[in-house]
mmCIF file of C-alpha atoms in Angstrom:
data_model
loop_
_atom_site.group_PDB
_atom_site.id
_atom_site.type_symbol
_atom_site.label_atom_id
_atom_site.label_comp_id
_atom_site.label_asym_id
_atom_site.label_seq_id
_atom_site.Cartn_x
_atom_site.Cartn_y
_atom_site.Cartn_z
ATOM 1 C CA MET Z 1 -127.885 -39.167 109.409
ATOM 2 C CA ALA Z 2 -126.494 -42.559 108.334
ATOM 3 C CA ARG Z 3 -123.025 -41.418 109.448
ATOM 4 C CA LEU Z 4 -124.296 -40.424 112.911
ATOM 5 C CA ILE Z 5 -126.033 -43.794 113.262
ATOM 6 C CA GLU Z 6 -122.816 -45.582 112.244
ATOM 7 C CA GLU Z 7 -120.786 -43.603 114.801
ATOM 8 C CA LEU Z 8 -123.325 -44.220 117.584
ATOM 9 C CA LYS Z 9 -123.299 -47.953 116.842
ATOM 10 C CA LYS Z 10 -119.617 -48.044 117.801
ATOM 11 C CA LEU Z 11 -120.556 -47.283 121.432
ATOM 12 C CA PRO Z 12 -120.769 -50.324 123.737
ATOM 13 C CA GLY Z 13 -124.288 -51.705 124.166
ATOM 14 C CA ILE Z 14 -125.708 -49.636 121.302
ATOM 15 C CA GLY Z 15 -127.144 -51.644 118.396
ATOM 16 C CA THR Z 16 -128.762 -50.454 115.160
ATOM 17 C CA LYS Z 17 -132.182 -49.851 116.758
ATOM 18 C CA SER Z 18 -130.780 -47.889 119.701
ATOM 19 C CA ALA Z 19 -128.488 -45.905 117.412
ATOM 20 C CA GLN Z 20 -131.455 -44.941 115.220
ATOM 21 C CA ARG Z 21 -133.489 -43.901 118.266
ATOM 22 C CA LEU Z 22 -130.597 -41.796 119.598
ATOM 23 C CA ALA Z 23 -129.973 -40.200 116.202
ATOM 24 C CA PHE Z 24 -133.651 -39.256 115.790
ATOM 25 C CA HIS Z 25 -133.620 -37.843 119.324
ATOM 26 C CA VAL Z 26 -130.654 -35.608 118.397
ATOM 27 C CA LEU Z 27 -132.464 -34.576 115.194
ATOM 28 C CA ARG Z 28 -135.603 -33.554 117.105
ATOM 29 C CA SER Z 29 -133.858 -31.910 120.109
ATOM 30 C CA PRO Z 30 -132.989 -28.169 120.214
ATOM 31 C CA GLY Z 31 -129.796 -27.115 118.462
ATOM 32 C CA GLU Z 32 -128.057 -26.083 121.715
ATOM 33 C CA ASP Z 33 -128.510 -29.604 123.189
ATOM 34 C CA ALA Z 34 -126.834 -31.178 120.166
ATOM 35 C CA ASP Z 35 -124.050 -28.609 120.342
ATOM 36 C CA ALA Z 36 -123.531 -29.238 124.067
ATOM 37 C CA LEU Z 37 -123.314 -33.003 123.537
ATOM 38 C CA SER Z 38 -120.949 -32.587 120.601
ATOM 39 C CA LEU Z 39 -118.743 -30.236 122.623
ATOM 40 C CA ALA Z 40 -118.777 -32.466 125.722
ATOM 41 C CA ILE Z 41 -117.598 -35.422 123.644
ATOM 42 C CA ARG Z 42 -114.761 -33.408 122.142
ATOM 43 C CA GLU Z 43 -113.746 -31.871 125.483
ATOM 44 C CA VAL Z 44 -113.490 -35.234 127.209
ATOM 45 C CA LYS Z 45 -110.801 -36.201 124.736
ATOM 46 C CA LEU Z 46 -109.189 -32.765 124.838
ATOM 47 C CA HIS Z 47 -109.009 -32.218 128.590
ATOM 48 C CA LEU Z 48 -109.186 -35.599 130.318
ATOM 49 C CA ARG Z 49 -105.962 -37.493 130.499
ATOM 50 C CA LEU Z 50 -104.219 -39.975 132.782
ATOM 51 C CA CYS Z 51 -102.375 -38.654 135.819
ATOM 52 C CA SER Z 52 -98.651 -39.015 135.114
ATOM 53 C CA ILE Z 53 -98.052 -40.268 138.669
ATOM 54 C CA CYS Z 54 -100.956 -42.652 139.391
ATOM 55 C CA ASN Z 55 -102.675 -43.135 135.959
ATOM 56 C CA ASN Z 56 -106.047 -42.061 137.360
ATOM 57 C CA ILE Z 57 -108.339 -40.215 134.914
ATOM 58 C CA THR Z 58 -108.003 -36.487 135.607
ATOM 59 C CA ASP Z 59 -108.331 -33.032 134.044
ATOM 60 C CA VAL Z 60 -105.301 -31.680 135.918
ATOM 61 C CA ASP Z 61 -101.957 -33.450 135.996
ATOM 62 C CA PRO Z 62 -100.974 -34.596 138.643
ATOM 63 C CA CYS Z 63 -104.469 -35.546 139.840
ATOM 64 C CA GLY Z 64 -106.178 -34.395 143.039
ATOM 65 C CA TYR Z 65 -105.294 -37.579 144.949
ATOM 66 C CA CYS Z 66 -101.578 -37.241 144.158
ATOM 67 C CA THR Z 67 -101.361 -33.563 145.154
ATOM 68 C CA ASN Z 68 -103.663 -33.665 148.219
ATOM 69 C CA PRO Z 69 -101.415 -32.695 151.188
ATOM 70 C CA VAL Z 70 -103.862 -34.247 153.676
ATOM 71 C CA ARG Z 71 -103.435 -37.715 152.134
ATOM 72 C CA ASN Z 72 -100.529 -39.926 153.143
ATOM 73 C CA GLN Z 73 -98.464 -40.128 149.964
ATOM 74 C CA ARG Z 74 -96.149 -42.729 151.534
ATOM 75 C CA VAL Z 75 -98.823 -45.445 151.156
ATOM 76 C CA VAL Z 76 -99.909 -46.439 147.636
ATOM 77 C CA CYS Z 77 -102.938 -48.633 146.930
ATOM 78 C CA VAL Z 78 -102.609 -50.462 143.581
ATOM 79 C CA ILE Z 79 -105.924 -51.056 141.782
ATOM 80 C CA GLU Z 80 -107.045 -52.449 138.445
ATOM 81 C CA GLU Z 81 -109.337 -49.691 137.151
ATOM 82 C CA PRO Z 82 -110.027 -45.999 137.896
ATOM 83 C CA THR Z 83 -113.546 -46.969 139.106
ATOM 84 C CA ASN Z 84 -111.974 -48.992 141.948
ATOM 85 C CA ILE Z 85 -110.969 -45.698 143.584
ATOM 86 C CA ALA Z 86 -114.667 -45.029 144.314
ATOM 87 C CA THR Z 87 -115.000 -48.496 145.889
ATOM 88 C CA ILE Z 88 -112.146 -47.802 148.280
ATOM 89 C CA GLU Z 89 -113.057 -44.139 148.936
ATOM 90 C CA LYS Z 90 -116.554 -45.281 149.985
ATOM 91 C CA THR Z 91 -114.995 -47.090 152.949
ATOM 92 C CA ARG Z 92 -113.793 -43.703 154.371
ATOM 93 C CA SER Z 93 -110.984 -45.626 156.000
ATOM 94 C CA TYR Z 94 -108.187 -45.168 153.456
ATOM 95 C CA ASN Z 95 -106.217 -41.949 153.237
ATOM 96 C CA GLY Z 96 -103.251 -42.823 151.054
ATOM 97 C CA ALA Z 97 -102.441 -42.490 147.358
ATOM 98 C CA TYR Z 98 -103.475 -44.738 144.457
ATOM 99 C CA HIS Z 99 -101.925 -46.379 141.427
ATOM 100 C CA VAL Z 100 -104.162 -47.529 138.572
ATOM 101 C CA LEU Z 101 -102.865 -50.448 136.458
ATOM 102 C CA HIS Z 102 -105.610 -50.193 133.799
ATOM 103 C CA GLY Z 103 -106.105 -53.941 133.648
ATOM 104 C CA THR Z 104 -104.756 -57.228 134.977
ATOM 105 C CA LEU Z 105 -102.278 -59.752 133.660
ATOM 106 C CA SER Z 106 -104.136 -62.157 131.393
ATOM 107 C CA PRO Z 107 -102.090 -64.576 129.292
ATOM 108 C CA ILE Z 108 -105.282 -65.750 127.543
ATOM 109 C CA GLY Z 109 -106.352 -62.185 126.761
ATOM 110 C CA GLY Z 110 -102.840 -61.339 125.587
ATOM 111 C CA VAL Z 111 -102.210 -58.862 128.427
ATOM 112 C CA GLY Z 112 -98.624 -59.025 129.646
ATOM 113 C CA PRO Z 113 -96.780 -56.768 132.107
ATOM 114 C CA GLU Z 114 -95.879 -54.314 129.330
ATOM 115 C CA GLN Z 115 -99.588 -53.670 128.617
ATOM 116 C CA LEU Z 116 -100.160 -52.582 132.237
ATOM 117 C CA ARG Z 117 -99.051 -49.297 133.746
ATOM 118 C CA ILE Z 118 -96.404 -50.796 135.995
ATOM 119 C CA ALA Z 119 -93.340 -48.768 134.876
ATOM 120 C CA ASN Z 120 -94.391 -45.557 136.638
ATOM 121 C CA LEU Z 121 -95.254 -47.536 139.784
ATOM 122 C CA LEU Z 122 -91.704 -48.839 140.063
ATOM 123 C CA THR Z 123 -90.237 -45.360 139.525
ATOM 124 C CA ARG Z 124 -92.333 -43.687 142.259
ATOM 125 C CA LEU Z 125 -91.228 -45.981 145.098
ATOM 126 C CA GLY Z 126 -88.585 -43.567 146.460
ATOM 127 C CA GLU Z 127 -91.105 -41.718 148.619
ATOM 128 C CA VAL Z 128 -93.211 -44.788 149.408
ATOM 129 C CA ASP Z 129 -93.188 -47.009 152.541
ATOM 130 C CA GLU Z 130 -96.060 -49.387 151.774
ATOM 131 C CA VAL Z 131 -97.749 -50.664 148.627
ATOM 132 C CA ILE Z 132 -101.169 -52.256 149.158
ATOM 133 C CA LEU Z 133 -102.034 -54.685 146.349
ATOM 134 C CA ALA Z 134 -105.810 -54.226 146.032
ATOM 135 C CA THR Z 135 -106.388 -56.096 142.789
ATOM 136 C CA SER Z 136 -109.463 -58.355 142.954
ATOM 137 C CA PRO Z 137 -109.057 -61.877 144.388
ATOM 138 C CA THR Z 138 -109.823 -63.336 140.956
ATOM 139 C CA THR Z 139 -107.369 -65.536 139.031
ATOM 140 C CA GLU Z 140 -106.081 -62.555 137.030
ATOM 141 C CA GLY Z 141 -106.043 -60.232 140.054
ATOM 142 C CA GLU Z 142 -104.075 -62.741 142.137
ATOM 143 C CA ALA Z 143 -101.603 -63.366 139.314
ATOM 144 C CA THR Z 144 -101.107 -59.621 138.919
ATOM 145 C CA ALA Z 145 -100.576 -59.157 142.673
ATOM 146 C CA GLY Z 146 -98.066 -62.013 142.726
ATOM 147 C CA TYR Z 147 -96.136 -60.584 139.796
ATOM 148 C CA LEU Z 148 -96.121 -57.075 141.283
ATOM 149 C CA ALA Z 149 -94.955 -58.299 144.709
ATOM 150 C CA VAL Z 150 -91.827 -59.782 143.114
ATOM 151 C CA GLU Z 151 -91.126 -56.706 140.950
ATOM 152 C CA LEU Z 152 -91.744 -54.274 143.834
ATOM 153 C CA ARG Z 153 -89.354 -56.147 146.134
ATOM 154 C CA LYS Z 154 -86.766 -56.235 143.347
ATOM 155 C CA ALA Z 155 -87.123 -52.459 142.883
ATOM 156 C CA LYS Z 156 -87.007 -51.608 146.610
ATOM 157 C CA GLY Z 157 -85.864 -54.248 149.088
ATOM 158 C CA ASP Z 158 -87.247 -52.675 152.295
ATOM 159 C CA LEU Z 159 -90.687 -51.866 150.846
ATOM 160 C CA LYS Z 160 -93.701 -53.150 152.779
ATOM 161 C CA VAL Z 161 -95.904 -55.014 150.276
ATOM 162 C CA THR Z 162 -99.356 -56.022 151.536
ATOM 163 C CA ARG Z 163 -102.398 -57.743 150.068
ATOM 164 C CA ILE Z 164 -106.053 -56.996 150.956
ATOM 165 C CA ALA Z 165 -107.793 -59.751 152.929
ATOM 166 C CA THR Z 166 -109.755 -62.496 151.204
ATOM 167 C CA GLY Z 167 -112.488 -63.919 153.424
ATOM 168 C CA VAL Z 168 -116.143 -64.220 154.269
ATOM 169 C CA PRO Z 169 -117.895 -60.936 153.348
ATOM 170 C CA ALA Z 170 -119.240 -58.861 156.251
ATOM 171 C CA GLY Z 171 -122.867 -59.674 157.080
ATOM 172 C CA SER Z 172 -122.710 -63.060 155.349
ATOM 173 C CA ASP Z 173 -123.152 -66.477 156.968
ATOM 174 C CA ILE Z 174 -120.136 -68.791 156.691
ATOM 175 C CA GLU Z 175 -122.641 -71.424 155.509
ATOM 176 C CA TYR Z 176 -122.645 -69.669 152.104
ATOM 177 C CA ALA Z 177 -118.858 -69.353 151.796
ATOM 178 C CA ASP Z 178 -117.278 -71.421 149.030
ATOM 179 C CA GLU Z 179 -114.300 -73.695 149.750
ATOM 180 C CA VAL Z 180 -111.628 -71.295 148.494
ATOM 181 C CA THR Z 181 -113.013 -68.323 150.423
ATOM 182 C CA MET Z 182 -113.367 -70.405 153.609
ATOM 183 C CA THR Z 183 -109.832 -71.756 153.217
ATOM 184 C CA ARG Z 184 -108.498 -68.218 152.820
ATOM 185 C CA ALA Z 185 -110.592 -67.002 155.764
ATOM 186 C CA MET Z 186 -109.084 -69.734 157.966
ATOM 187 C CA GLU Z 187 -105.521 -69.195 156.702
ATOM 188 C CA GLY Z 188 -105.904 -65.423 157.061
ATOM 189 C CA ARG Z 189 -107.206 -65.569 160.635
ATOM 190 C CA ARG Z 190 -105.823 -62.931 162.928
ATOM 191 C CA GLU Z 191 -105.185 -62.622 166.636
ATOM 192 C CA PHE Z 192 -108.399 -61.255 168.167
ATOM 193 C CA MET V 1 -155.262 -89.764 160.487
ATOM 194 C CA ALA V 2 -156.091 -86.322 161.860
ATOM 195 C CA ARG V 3 -153.517 -86.856 164.617
ATOM 196 C CA LEU V 4 -150.766 -87.771 162.105
ATOM 197 C CA ILE V 5 -151.601 -84.656 160.058
ATOM 198 C CA GLU V 6 -151.427 -82.505 163.208
ATOM 199 C CA GLU V 7 -148.006 -83.977 164.139
ATOM 200 C CA LEU V 8 -146.621 -83.547 160.624
ATOM 201 C CA LYS V 9 -147.757 -79.887 160.604
ATOM 202 C CA LYS V 10 -145.387 -79.213 163.505
ATOM 203 C CA LEU V 11 -142.390 -79.826 161.190
ATOM 204 C CA PRO V 12 -140.769 -76.693 159.723
ATOM 205 C CA GLY V 13 -142.016 -75.784 156.225
ATOM 206 C CA ILE V 14 -144.934 -78.250 156.369
ATOM 207 C CA GLY V 15 -148.394 -76.654 156.138
ATOM 208 C CA THR V 16 -151.838 -78.315 156.173
ATOM 209 C CA LYS V 17 -151.727 -79.278 152.474
ATOM 210 C CA SER V 18 -148.244 -80.800 152.668
ATOM 211 C CA ALA V 19 -149.120 -82.606 155.895
ATOM 212 C CA GLN V 20 -152.207 -84.138 154.247
ATOM 213 C CA ARG V 21 -150.156 -85.230 151.227
ATOM 214 C CA LEU V 22 -147.500 -86.802 153.468
ATOM 215 C CA ALA V 23 -150.110 -88.524 155.618
ATOM 216 C CA PHE V 24 -151.859 -89.995 152.574
ATOM 217 C CA HIS V 25 -148.499 -91.162 151.229
ATOM 218 C CA VAL V 26 -147.842 -93.003 154.512
ATOM 219 C CA LEU V 27 -151.337 -94.518 154.331
ATOM 220 C CA ARG V 28 -150.776 -95.816 150.797
ATOM 221 C CA SER V 29 -147.183 -97.012 151.273
ATOM 222 C CA PRO V 30 -146.256 -100.572 152.383
ATOM 223 C CA GLY V 31 -146.407 -101.299 156.097
ATOM 224 C CA GLU V 32 -142.627 -101.823 156.391
ATOM 225 C CA ASP V 33 -141.910 -98.318 155.004
ATOM 226 C CA ALA V 34 -144.138 -96.723 157.629
ATOM 227 C CA ASP V 35 -142.510 -98.879 160.324
ATOM 228 C CA ALA V 36 -139.023 -97.904 159.152
ATOM 229 C CA LEU V 37 -139.875 -94.192 159.208
ATOM 230 C CA SER V 38 -141.481 -94.471 162.624
ATOM 231 C CA LEU V 39 -138.458 -96.346 163.968
ATOM 232 C CA ALA V 40 -135.968 -93.919 162.398
ATOM 233 C CA ILE V 41 -137.706 -90.985 164.065
ATOM 234 C CA ARG V 42 -137.625 -92.700 167.457
ATOM 235 C CA GLU V 43 -134.007 -93.831 167.063
ATOM 236 C CA VAL V 44 -132.767 -90.337 166.232
ATOM 237 C CA LYS V 45 -134.014 -89.197 169.618
ATOM 238 C CA LEU V 46 -132.808 -92.365 171.344
ATOM 239 C CA HIS V 47 -129.285 -92.611 169.927
ATOM 240 C CA LEU V 48 -128.242 -89.192 168.664
ATOM 241 C CA ARG V 49 -127.003 -86.836 171.326
ATOM 242 C CA LEU V 50 -124.577 -83.968 171.647
ATOM 243 C CA CYS V 51 -120.890 -84.753 172.132
ATOM 244 C CA SER V 52 -120.047 -83.928 175.754
ATOM 245 C CA ILE V 53 -116.772 -82.308 174.653
ATOM 246 C CA CYS V 54 -117.659 -80.313 171.509
ATOM 247 C CA ASN V 55 -121.513 -80.380 171.382
ATOM 248 C CA ASN V 56 -121.502 -81.796 167.850
ATOM 249 C CA ILE V 57 -124.392 -84.146 167.021
ATOM 250 C CA THR V 58 -123.128 -87.691 167.377
ATOM 251 C CA ASP V 59 -124.185 -91.278 168.079
ATOM 252 C CA VAL V 60 -121.067 -92.027 170.123
ATOM 253 C CA ASP V 61 -119.858 -89.800 172.932
ATOM 254 C CA PRO V 62 -117.230 -88.303 172.566
ATOM 255 C CA CYS V 63 -117.712 -87.775 168.828
ATOM 256 C CA GLY V 64 -115.376 -88.865 166.026
ATOM 257 C CA TYR V 65 -113.739 -85.438 165.719
ATOM 258 C CA CYS V 66 -112.887 -85.313 169.429
ATOM 259 C CA THR V 67 -111.377 -88.808 169.544
ATOM 260 C CA ASN V 68 -109.585 -88.791 166.167
ATOM 261 C CA PRO V 69 -105.862 -89.174 166.997
ATOM 262 C CA VAL V 70 -104.852 -87.754 163.595
ATOM 263 C CA ARG V 71 -106.547 -84.419 164.309
ATOM 264 C CA ASN V 72 -104.732 -81.740 166.281
ATOM 265 C CA GLN V 73 -106.778 -81.522 169.497
ATOM 266 C CA ARG V 74 -104.783 -78.480 170.661
ATOM 267 C CA VAL V 75 -106.595 -76.228 168.163
ATOM 268 C CA VAL V 76 -110.349 -75.706 168.590
ATOM 269 C CA CYS V 77 -112.530 -74.034 165.954
ATOM 270 C CA VAL V 78 -115.662 -72.481 167.507
ATOM 271 C CA ILE V 79 -118.726 -72.510 165.235
ATOM 272 C CA GLU V 80 -122.391 -71.595 165.526
ATOM 273 C CA GLU V 81 -124.124 -74.755 164.260
ATOM 274 C CA PRO V 82 -123.202 -78.421 163.656
ATOM 275 C CA THR V 83 -123.712 -77.850 159.892
ATOM 276 C CA ASN V 84 -120.775 -75.398 159.910
ATOM 277 C CA ILE V 85 -118.439 -78.363 160.424
ATOM 278 C CA ALA V 86 -119.200 -79.479 156.850
ATOM 279 C CA THR V 87 -118.403 -75.959 155.551
ATOM 280 C CA ILE V 88 -114.980 -76.044 157.181
ATOM 281 C CA GLU V 89 -114.255 -79.719 156.414
ATOM 282 C CA LYS V 90 -114.896 -79.000 152.708
ATOM 283 C CA THR V 91 -111.832 -76.734 152.685
ATOM 284 C CA ARG V 92 -109.620 -79.772 153.481
ATOM 285 C CA SER V 93 -107.238 -77.341 155.142
ATOM 286 C CA TYR V 94 -108.328 -77.641 158.783
ATOM 287 C CA ASN V 95 -107.257 -80.550 160.934
ATOM 288 C CA GLY V 96 -108.129 -79.438 164.458
ATOM 289 C CA ALA V 97 -111.083 -79.977 166.792
ATOM 290 C CA TYR V 98 -114.441 -78.172 166.885
ATOM 291 C CA HIS V 99 -116.750 -76.605 169.427
ATOM 292 C CA VAL V 100 -120.399 -76.028 168.514
ATOM 293 C CA LEU V 101 -122.170 -73.155 170.328
ATOM 294 C CA HIS V 102 -125.662 -74.036 169.010
ATOM 295 C CA GLY V 103 -126.519 -70.417 168.281
ATOM 296 C CA THR V 104 -125.238 -66.861 168.617
ATOM 297 C CA LEU V 105 -125.756 -64.133 171.183
ATOM 298 C CA SER V 106 -128.895 -62.230 170.247
ATOM 299 C CA PRO V 107 -130.295 -59.765 172.770
ATOM 300 C CA ILE V 108 -133.355 -59.212 170.537
ATOM 301 C CA GLY V 109 -133.979 -62.961 170.227
ATOM 302 C CA GLY V 110 -133.485 -63.382 173.981
ATOM 303 C CA VAL V 111 -130.317 -65.472 173.558
ATOM 304 C CA GLY V 112 -127.767 -64.676 176.260
ATOM 305 C CA PRO V 113 -124.474 -66.451 177.070
ATOM 306 C CA GLU V 114 -126.266 -68.973 179.303
ATOM 307 C CA GLN V 115 -128.350 -70.196 176.313
ATOM 308 C CA LEU V 116 -125.157 -71.039 174.349
ATOM 309 C CA ARG V 117 -122.887 -73.993 175.036
ATOM 310 C CA ILE V 118 -119.982 -71.933 176.316
ATOM 311 C CA ALA V 119 -119.448 -73.592 179.727
ATOM 312 C CA ASN V 120 -117.854 -76.765 178.326
ATOM 313 C CA LEU V 121 -115.663 -74.644 176.021
ATOM 314 C CA LEU V 122 -114.125 -72.844 178.990
ATOM 315 C CA THR V 123 -113.514 -76.124 180.857
ATOM 316 C CA ARG V 124 -111.696 -77.832 177.955
ATOM 317 C CA LEU V 125 -108.992 -75.160 177.531
ATOM 318 C CA GLY V 126 -106.355 -77.015 179.558
ATOM 319 C CA GLU V 127 -105.172 -79.041 176.546
ATOM 320 C CA VAL V 128 -105.763 -76.242 174.019
ATOM 321 C CA ASP V 129 -103.237 -73.771 172.505
ATOM 322 C CA GLU V 130 -105.440 -71.893 170.020
ATOM 323 C CA VAL V 131 -109.157 -71.153 169.733
ATOM 324 C CA ILE V 132 -110.304 -70.011 166.265
ATOM 325 C CA LEU V 133 -113.533 -68.005 166.465
ATOM 326 C CA ALA V 134 -115.299 -69.011 163.236
ATOM 327 C CA THR V 135 -118.735 -67.530 163.937
ATOM 328 C CA SER V 136 -120.157 -65.716 160.900
ATOM 329 C CA PRO V 137 -119.182 -62.054 160.316
ATOM 330 C CA THR V 138 -122.806 -61.032 160.956
ATOM 331 C CA THR V 139 -123.834 -58.674 163.781
ATOM 332 C CA GLU V 140 -124.676 -61.613 166.079
ATOM 333 C CA GLY V 141 -121.634 -63.640 165.026
ATOM 334 C CA GLU V 142 -119.282 -60.701 165.690
ATOM 335 C CA ALA V 143 -120.896 -59.979 169.062
ATOM 336 C CA THR V 144 -120.524 -63.637 170.008
ATOM 337 C CA ALA V 145 -116.861 -63.681 168.924
ATOM 338 C CA GLY V 146 -116.185 -60.495 170.914
ATOM 339 C CA TYR V 147 -117.818 -61.910 174.035
ATOM 340 C CA LEU V 148 -115.987 -65.232 173.723
ATOM 341 C CA ALA V 149 -112.596 -63.569 173.213
ATOM 342 C CA VAL V 150 -112.957 -61.797 176.571
ATOM 343 C CA GLU V 151 -114.177 -64.922 178.400
ATOM 344 C CA LEU V 152 -111.513 -67.153 176.845
ATOM 345 C CA ARG V 153 -108.719 -64.782 177.858
ATOM 346 C CA LYS V 154 -110.172 -64.581 181.373
ATOM 347 C CA ALA V 155 -110.207 -68.384 181.571
ATOM 348 C CA LYS V 156 -106.675 -68.886 180.178
ATOM 349 C CA GLY V 157 -104.343 -65.909 179.921
ATOM 350 C CA ASP V 158 -101.813 -67.357 177.460
ATOM 351 C CA LEU V 159 -104.410 -68.771 175.038
ATOM 352 C CA LYS V 160 -104.086 -67.755 171.377
ATOM 353 C CA VAL V 161 -107.505 -66.456 170.285
ATOM 354 C CA THR V 162 -107.937 -65.842 166.556
ATOM 355 C CA ARG V 163 -110.771 -64.707 164.275
ATOM 356 C CA ILE V 164 -111.350 -65.875 160.680
ATOM 357 C CA ALA V 165 -110.692 -63.222 158.011
ATOM 358 C CA THR V 166 -113.434 -60.952 156.739
ATOM 359 C CA GLY V 167 -112.766 -59.728 153.207
ATOM 360 C CA VAL V 168 -113.558 -59.860 149.527
ATOM 361 C CA PRO V 169 -114.635 -63.436 148.628
ATOM 362 C CA ALA V 170 -112.284 -65.399 146.368
ATOM 363 C CA GLY V 171 -113.137 -65.017 142.681
ATOM 364 C CA SER V 172 -115.130 -61.830 143.252
ATOM 365 C CA ASP V 173 -114.339 -58.370 141.849
ATOM 366 C CA ILE V 174 -113.669 -55.700 144.494
ATOM 367 C CA GLU V 175 -116.142 -53.565 142.501
ATOM 368 C CA TYR V 176 -118.952 -55.601 144.100
ATOM 369 C CA ALA V 177 -117.622 -55.416 147.666
ATOM 370 C CA ASP V 178 -119.752 -53.394 150.089
ATOM 371 C CA GLU V 179 -118.201 -50.664 152.258
ATOM 372 C CA VAL V 180 -117.891 -52.777 155.416
ATOM 373 C CA THR V 181 -116.310 -55.727 153.600
ATOM 374 C CA MET V 182 -113.880 -53.436 151.740
ATOM 375 C CA THR V 183 -112.972 -51.637 154.975
ATOM 376 C CA ARG V 184 -112.277 -54.985 156.656
ATOM 377 C CA ALA V 185 -110.314 -56.197 153.620
ATOM 378 C CA MET V 186 -108.103 -53.096 153.823
ATOM 379 C CA GLU V 187 -107.701 -53.256 157.611
ATOM 380 C CA GLY V 188 -107.009 -56.987 157.445
ATOM 381 C CA ARG V 189 -104.345 -56.707 154.744
ATOM 382 C CA ARG V 190 -101.336 -58.925 155.230
ATOM 383 C CA GLU V 191 -97.691 -58.800 154.257
ATOM 384 C CA PHE V 192 -97.439 -60.464 150.820
#
């Protein structure tokens, strides 16, 4: 019991109290529930891996996005985390491939280019016409996009490298836009 | 006293209680304070007017923005309210002229084009190369921008009409971007 509590405490957001409550729940629940949970935990590690092309989490390699013939594999959208795919899929307006970096450059956090999954982005450019840099417009996201733009152009001179728009969010009044966002919205204005 | 309370209640956000408190404050305060307030209220109506060129609130006509020789008068930024000027001035990246509409198109609110100050926008285009439509990316703001784009092109064929960028706000994670904002950020992507 103490060992289970110790293991549960390693999970994020689970303290001693929560770990005890979870452990007692397992103790009281039917044997098949405990077995199913135990198995599910093991199987995640056994079967889920990163797609060798785009680094998305998948149970088949290459992943469904990389092998989907309906998607335009000549456009690659570079994102920070696997969860960002859901954010972009929700828009129903993107039909290209993805590339997950699993992080952003962060000199303070000790994350350099070698800690990110950039190598297999540079090697997949042969079949690619456009790379959309969709890292967040945060300090780290911008630094990562800037670094990638240089590396991508070095790797393939005629590649189209684009950056998602920074601006006033849809539905929001410009009155609430901060200086940086408003500056970027003005600079990024487009012919109507 | 009752009359003062009635007049104060007409101000936005002032109910009976607040009006009574304000009225009693006036009653208790020195005579010169009450005189100064009374005068200030009258003078606002006497001296402040709308700039005949850009409709900004001003005490001299034309206003300081319209007569400033350092500002580029060939670029006009169209905004909804006079307060939006402060939002754009804060960016320190815009050095053109303004045009205040004093509202947005709103069929539900009964605001049509004739209720907005569009007429003196169309007549000032002779000396103008670019009109930036900086209405908010709200339903009304977008409708207003769409309407203006058509009218502006009708009035001057070779005019450059631009729209401020809609997108993920600076410093924000794309994880928190709604579908419409993310769609617009993708559509509005620019060559890096």
